[in-house]
Amino acid sequence: MKVDQEYSVQKVARMLRLFERLLEGTPLQKGAVAQEFGVSAKTVQRDIEDLRDYFAEYRQGASFLLAYDRAQRGYILQREGSEWLAADEIMGITKILLESRAFPKDELDRLLEKLSILCRPEDRKHIKEAVNNERFLYRPVNHNRPLFQTLWELTFAVRERRLVDLQYRKIGVMDEISRRVEPLGIMFSEYYFYLIAHLHNGGKEYPAVYRLDRIRDYVVTNEHFRMEDTKRFQAGEFRQKVQFMQMGKLMKVEFKYWGASIEAVADRLPNASIVEKDGYCVVKAEVFGRGIKMWLLSQAQYVEVIKPEEFRQEMMQTIEQMREIYGKK
């Protein structure tokens, strides 16, 4: 009985290793496998037949096929072309991940390795060669904090409408603040992930924004909060109104723009209406205040705020303060 148990454990371990190699795109050559595991070629053939039955019976939806490849003199895992991510699709995703700089290097490396397994085996080497230099020179943002677990657990809290207790550190403040929040969504912008949440029992005029790497500790509680479906948080709509993840009073802003690319303005403010005039455009959008102010100031002399009047005056005051700084000797 003990011998049978040992044999069963060895077979399971061997089958899992063979399965892993097939997913990696490594061909199974019977002689080499038999020598490595100290079994006969017939035993390896039975393993291959068991794997073939598994793919045929339990993986029907994925269109897997375990087939012999004469060129590689071994068995390989094949699937229909549509089941693989194409090499150009992998490259597009990889480039976005590298340019985001959002993840610590060890998390990013693990993610890129897993992505490469999702394309055709013959494309993997070319993809790795194409991105190796960028991976070597990759510089994450300075916080360098692991994010995957936090992202997943807070996403769970959003889905289940669980209250979350946060310990949070603001910019330039050493002391941490405590908040109980109603999580609404997770968003990514300008290198960072953010938790969008209402303060529990707060006024809820508009949500607060918490950068995930500044959350020093959190507890997803067993307490639920209520929200009417009609007031459910819409990430796409929210993104159209917020710039640089900076909150502020929601307002309708109108400004003139005579820069080189009105398309860039439309991309930045997707909910804007744009009317072309002689030599400039009039842009109207509903946005949150602090973020739009930062973006408008970044447009230098190519914008002029028209409405609302109090926001126009605020812009003028800021510009005057900047002029005074540059006027100092």
Coordinates of C-alpha atoms in Angstrom, one line a residue:
M1 CA 0.0 0.0 0.0
K2 CA 2.9 2.4 0.9
V3 CA 4.6 1.6 -2.4
D4 CA 1.4 2.5 -4.3
Q5 CA 1.1 5.8 -2.4
E6 CA 4.7 6.7 -3.2
Y7 CA 4.1 5.8 -6.8
S8 CA 1.0 8.0 -6.9
V9 CA 2.8 11.0 -5.4
Q10 CA 5.7 10.6 -7.8
K11 CA 3.4 10.3 -10.8
V12 CA 1.4 13.4 -9.8
A13 CA 4.6 15.4 -9.3
R14 CA 5.9 14.2 -12.7
M15 CA 2.7 15.1 -14.4
L16 CA 2.6 18.6 -12.9
R17 CA 6.1 19.2 -14.1
L18 CA 5.3 18.0 -17.6
F19 CA 2.2 20.1 -17.7
E20 CA 4.2 23.2 -16.6
R21 CA 6.7 22.6 -19.4
L22 CA 4.0 22.3 -22.0
L23 CA 2.6 25.6 -20.9
E24 CA 6.1 27.1 -21.2
G25 CA 6.3 25.8 -24.8
T26 CA 9.0 23.2 -24.0
P27 CA 8.7 20.1 -26.1
L28 CA 8.4 16.7 -24.3
Q29 CA 11.0 14.3 -25.7
K30 CA 10.2 10.8 -24.4
G31 CA 13.8 9.7 -24.0
A32 CA 14.9 12.8 -22.2
V33 CA 11.9 12.8 -19.9
A34 CA 12.4 9.1 -19.1
Q35 CA 16.0 9.6 -18.2
E36 CA 15.3 12.7 -16.1
F37 CA 12.6 11.0 -13.9
G38 CA 14.1 7.5 -13.9
V39 CA 11.1 5.8 -15.6
S40 CA 10.6 3.8 -18.8
A41 CA 9.7 5.3 -22.1
K42 CA 6.4 3.4 -21.9
T43 CA 5.6 5.2 -18.6
V44 CA 6.3 8.5 -20.3
Q45 CA 4.0 7.5 -23.2
R46 CA 1.2 6.8 -20.7
D47 CA 1.8 10.2 -19.1
I48 CA 1.5 11.8 -22.5
E49 CA -1.7 9.9 -23.2
D50 CA -3.1 11.0 -19.8
L51 CA -2.3 14.6 -20.6
R52 CA -3.9 14.3 -24.0
D53 CA -7.1 12.9 -22.4
Y54 CA -7.0 15.8 -19.9
F55 CA -6.8 18.5 -22.6
A56 CA -9.4 16.8 -24.7
E57 CA -11.9 16.2 -21.9
Y58 CA -11.4 19.2 -19.5
R59 CA -10.0 21.9 -21.8
Q60 CA -12.5 21.8 -24.7
G61 CA -13.3 25.4 -24.6
A62 CA -9.7 26.4 -24.9
S63 CA -9.1 24.3 -28.1
F64 CA -5.9 22.7 -26.7
L65 CA -4.2 19.8 -28.6
L66 CA -1.2 17.8 -27.5
A67 CA 0.6 16.8 -30.7
Y68 CA 3.9 15.5 -31.9
D69 CA 6.2 18.0 -33.6
R70 CA 8.7 16.3 -35.9
A71 CA 11.0 19.3 -36.1
Q72 CA 11.4 19.4 -32.3
R73 CA 11.2 15.6 -32.0
G74 CA 8.8 16.0 -29.1
Y75 CA 5.2 16.6 -28.0
I76 CA 4.1 20.2 -27.8
L77 CA 0.9 21.9 -26.7
Q78 CA -1.0 23.5 -29.6
R79 CA -4.1 25.7 -29.6
E80 CA -6.0 27.7 -32.1
G81 CA -4.4 31.0 -33.1
S82 CA -7.2 33.0 -31.5
E83 CA -6.5 31.4 -28.1
W84 CA -3.0 32.9 -27.9
L85 CA -2.3 36.5 -27.4
A86 CA -0.6 37.8 -30.5
A87 CA 3.0 39.0 -30.3
D88 CA 2.0 42.6 -31.2
E89 CA -0.7 42.5 -28.5
I90 CA 1.9 41.3 -25.9
M91 CA 4.2 44.1 -27.0
G92 CA 1.5 46.7 -26.6
I93 CA 0.6 45.6 -23.1
T94 CA 4.3 45.3 -22.1
K95 CA 5.1 48.8 -23.4
I96 CA 2.2 50.3 -21.4
L97 CA 3.4 48.4 -18.2
L98 CA 7.0 49.6 -18.6
E99 CA 6.0 53.2 -19.3
S100 CA 3.6 53.3 -16.4
R101 CA 6.5 52.8 -13.9
A102 CA 3.7 51.9 -11.5
F103 CA 5.0 48.5 -10.1
P104 CA 8.2 47.6 -8.2
K105 CA 10.7 45.8 -10.4
D106 CA 10.1 42.4 -8.9
E107 CA 6.4 42.6 -9.4
L108 CA 6.8 43.8 -12.9
D109 CA 9.3 41.1 -13.8
R110 CA 6.9 38.4 -12.6
L111 CA 4.0 39.9 -14.6
L112 CA 6.0 40.2 -17.8
E113 CA 7.2 36.6 -17.5
K114 CA 3.6 35.4 -17.1
L115 CA 2.5 37.5 -20.1
S116 CA 5.1 36.0 -22.3
I117 CA 3.7 32.5 -21.7
L118 CA 0.4 33.6 -23.2
C119 CA 1.7 34.1 -26.7
R120 CA 2.9 31.5 -29.2
P121 CA 6.1 29.7 -28.0
E122 CA 7.9 30.7 -31.2
D123 CA 7.3 34.4 -30.4
R124 CA 8.5 34.4 -26.8
K125 CA 12.2 34.7 -27.5
H126 CA 11.7 37.6 -29.9
I127 CA 9.5 39.4 -27.3
K128 CA 12.0 39.0 -24.5
E129 CA 14.8 40.2 -26.8
A130 CA 12.7 43.3 -27.8
V131 CA 12.1 44.4 -24.2
N132 CA 15.2 43.2 -22.3
N133 CA 17.0 46.6 -22.5
E134 CA 13.9 48.4 -21.2
R135 CA 13.5 45.9 -18.4
F136 CA 17.1 46.3 -17.4
L137 CA 16.8 50.1 -17.3
Y138 CA 13.4 50.1 -15.7
R139 CA 13.0 52.6 -12.9
P140 CA 9.8 52.4 -10.8
V141 CA 8.4 55.4 -9.0
N142 CA 10.1 56.2 -5.7
H143 CA 7.7 54.6 -3.3
N144 CA 8.7 51.1 -4.6
R145 CA 5.9 49.5 -2.5
P146 CA 4.2 46.2 -3.5
L147 CA 0.8 46.8 -4.9
F148 CA -0.9 43.6 -6.2
Q149 CA -2.3 42.4 -2.9
T150 CA -3.5 45.9 -1.9
L151 CA -5.2 46.3 -5.3
W152 CA -7.0 43.0 -5.0
E153 CA -8.2 43.3 -1.5
L154 CA -9.5 46.9 -2.0
T155 CA -11.1 45.8 -5.2
F156 CA -12.9 43.1 -3.2
A157 CA -14.0 45.8 -0.7
V158 CA -15.4 47.9 -3.6
R159 CA -17.3 44.9 -5.0
E160 CA -18.7 43.8 -1.6
R161 CA -19.4 47.4 -0.4
R162 CA -17.3 46.8 2.7
L163 CA -16.2 49.7 4.9
V164 CA -12.5 50.1 5.1
D165 CA -10.4 51.6 7.9
L166 CA -7.3 53.4 6.6
Q167 CA -4.1 54.7 8.0
Y168 CA -3.0 57.3 5.5
R169 CA 0.0 59.6 5.1
K170 CA -0.5 62.9 3.2
I171 CA 2.2 64.6 1.3
G172 CA 4.5 66.6 3.5
V173 CA 2.8 65.3 6.7
M174 CA 4.6 62.9 9.0
D175 CA 1.7 61.9 11.2
E176 CA -0.8 59.4 9.8
I177 CA -4.5 60.1 9.7
S178 CA -7.2 57.6 10.3
R179 CA -10.2 57.3 8.1
R180 CA -13.2 55.0 7.7
V181 CA -14.3 55.1 4.1
E182 CA -16.8 53.7 1.7
P183 CA -14.7 52.4 -1.2
L184 CA -16.1 53.3 -4.7
G185 CA -13.4 52.3 -7.1
I186 CA -9.8 51.9 -8.0
M187 CA -8.2 54.0 -10.7
F188 CA -4.8 54.6 -12.3
S189 CA -3.4 57.9 -13.4
E190 CA 0.0 59.5 -13.9
Y191 CA 2.2 56.7 -12.4
Y192 CA 0.0 55.9 -9.4
F193 CA -3.0 53.8 -8.4
Y194 CA -5.8 55.5 -6.4
L195 CA -8.7 54.5 -4.2
I196 CA -11.8 56.6 -4.7
A197 CA -13.9 56.6 -1.6
H198 CA -16.5 58.6 0.4
L199 CA -15.8 59.3 4.0
H200 CA -18.2 57.2 6.0
N201 CA -21.0 59.4 7.4
G202 CA -19.5 62.4 5.6
G203 CA -21.2 65.0 3.5
K204 CA -20.5 63.1 0.2
E205 CA -20.6 66.1 -2.0
Y206 CA -17.8 64.5 -3.9
P207 CA -15.5 61.5 -3.2
A208 CA -12.0 61.7 -1.7
V209 CA -8.9 60.3 -3.5
Y210 CA -6.3 58.2 -1.7
R211 CA -3.0 57.2 -3.4
L212 CA -2.5 53.5 -2.7
D213 CA 1.2 53.7 -1.9
R214 CA 0.4 56.2 0.9
I215 CA -2.0 53.9 2.6
R216 CA 0.2 52.6 5.4
D217 CA -2.3 50.1 6.8
Y218 CA -5.9 49.2 6.1
V219 CA -8.5 46.8 7.4
V220 CA -11.4 45.6 5.2
T221 CA -14.1 45.3 7.8
N222 CA -17.2 43.0 7.8
E223 CA -19.5 46.0 7.9
H224 CA -21.3 47.0 4.7
F225 CA -22.4 50.3 3.5
R226 CA -25.5 51.1 1.3
M227 CA -25.6 52.8 -2.0
E228 CA -28.5 53.3 -4.4
D229 CA -27.8 51.8 -7.8
T230 CA -28.7 55.1 -9.4
K231 CA -25.8 56.7 -7.5
R232 CA -23.3 53.9 -8.2
F233 CA -19.8 55.2 -8.9
Q234 CA -19.0 55.4 -12.6
A235 CA -15.2 55.3 -13.1
G236 CA -15.4 56.4 -16.8
E237 CA -17.6 59.4 -16.0
F238 CA -15.4 60.3 -13.0
R239 CA -12.2 60.2 -15.1
Q240 CA -13.7 62.7 -17.6
K241 CA -14.0 65.3 -14.8
V242 CA -10.8 64.9 -12.8
Q243 CA -7.3 65.9 -13.8
F244 CA -4.1 64.5 -12.1
M245 CA -6.4 62.9 -9.5
Q246 CA -6.7 66.2 -7.8
M247 CA -10.1 66.9 -6.3
G248 CA -11.9 70.2 -5.7
K249 CA -15.3 71.7 -6.2
L250 CA -17.2 70.4 -9.2
M251 CA -17.7 73.2 -11.6
K252 CA -18.4 74.1 -15.2
V253 CA -15.4 75.8 -16.8
E254 CA -15.1 77.7 -20.0
F255 CA -11.8 78.8 -21.6
K256 CA -10.3 79.9 -24.9
Y257 CA -7.6 77.8 -26.4
W258 CA -5.3 78.7 -29.3
G259 CA -2.5 76.2 -28.9
A260 CA -1.2 73.8 -31.6
S261 CA -3.3 70.7 -30.8
I262 CA -7.0 70.9 -29.9
E263 CA -7.0 67.1 -30.2
A264 CA -4.8 67.0 -27.1
V265 CA -7.4 69.1 -25.2
A266 CA -10.2 66.8 -26.3
D267 CA -8.2 63.8 -25.1
R268 CA -7.5 65.4 -21.8
L269 CA -11.2 66.5 -21.3
P270 CA -13.3 63.9 -23.0
N271 CA -16.6 65.4 -21.9
A272 CA -15.8 68.8 -23.3
S273 CA -17.7 70.6 -26.0
I274 CA -15.5 72.5 -28.4
V275 CA -16.5 75.3 -30.7
E276 CA -14.0 76.6 -33.2
K277 CA -13.7 80.3 -33.7
D278 CA -11.5 82.5 -35.9
G279 CA -8.0 81.6 -34.6
Y280 CA -9.0 79.9 -31.4
C281 CA -11.4 77.4 -29.8
V282 CA -13.9 77.8 -27.0
V283 CA -13.9 74.8 -24.7
K284 CA -16.6 74.0 -22.1
A285 CA -16.3 71.1 -19.6
E286 CA -17.5 70.0 -16.2
V287 CA -14.5 69.3 -14.0
F288 CA -13.2 69.2 -10.5
G289 CA -11.4 72.4 -9.6
R290 CA -7.8 71.8 -8.4
G291 CA -6.9 69.3 -11.1
I292 CA -8.1 71.5 -14.0
K293 CA -6.3 74.5 -12.6
M294 CA -3.0 72.6 -12.7
W295 CA -3.6 71.5 -16.2
L296 CA -4.6 74.9 -17.5
L297 CA -1.5 76.5 -15.9
S298 CA 0.6 73.8 -17.8
Q299 CA -0.7 75.3 -21.1
A300 CA 1.2 78.5 -20.6
Q301 CA 0.1 81.4 -22.7
Y302 CA -2.2 79.4 -24.9
V303 CA -5.3 79.5 -22.7
E304 CA -7.6 82.1 -21.1
V305 CA -10.2 81.1 -18.6
I306 CA -13.6 82.9 -19.2
K307 CA -16.0 81.3 -16.7
P308 CA -16.8 81.0 -13.9
E309 CA -15.6 84.5 -12.8
E310 CA -14.3 83.4 -9.4
F311 CA -12.1 80.8 -11.1
R312 CA -10.9 83.3 -13.6
Q313 CA -9.9 85.6 -10.7
E314 CA -8.1 82.7 -9.0
M315 CA -6.1 81.9 -12.1
M316 CA -5.2 85.6 -12.5
Q317 CA -4.0 85.7 -8.8
T318 CA -1.9 82.6 -9.3
I319 CA -0.3 83.9 -12.5
E320 CA 0.5 87.2 -10.7
Q321 CA 2.2 85.3 -7.9
M322 CA 4.3 83.4 -10.5
R323 CA 5.2 86.7 -12.1
E324 CA 6.4 88.1 -8.8
I325 CA 8.6 85.0 -8.2
Y326 CA 10.2 85.4 -11.7
G327 CA 10.6 89.1 -11.1
K328 CA 12.7 88.8 -8.1
K329 CA 16.4 89.6 -8.5

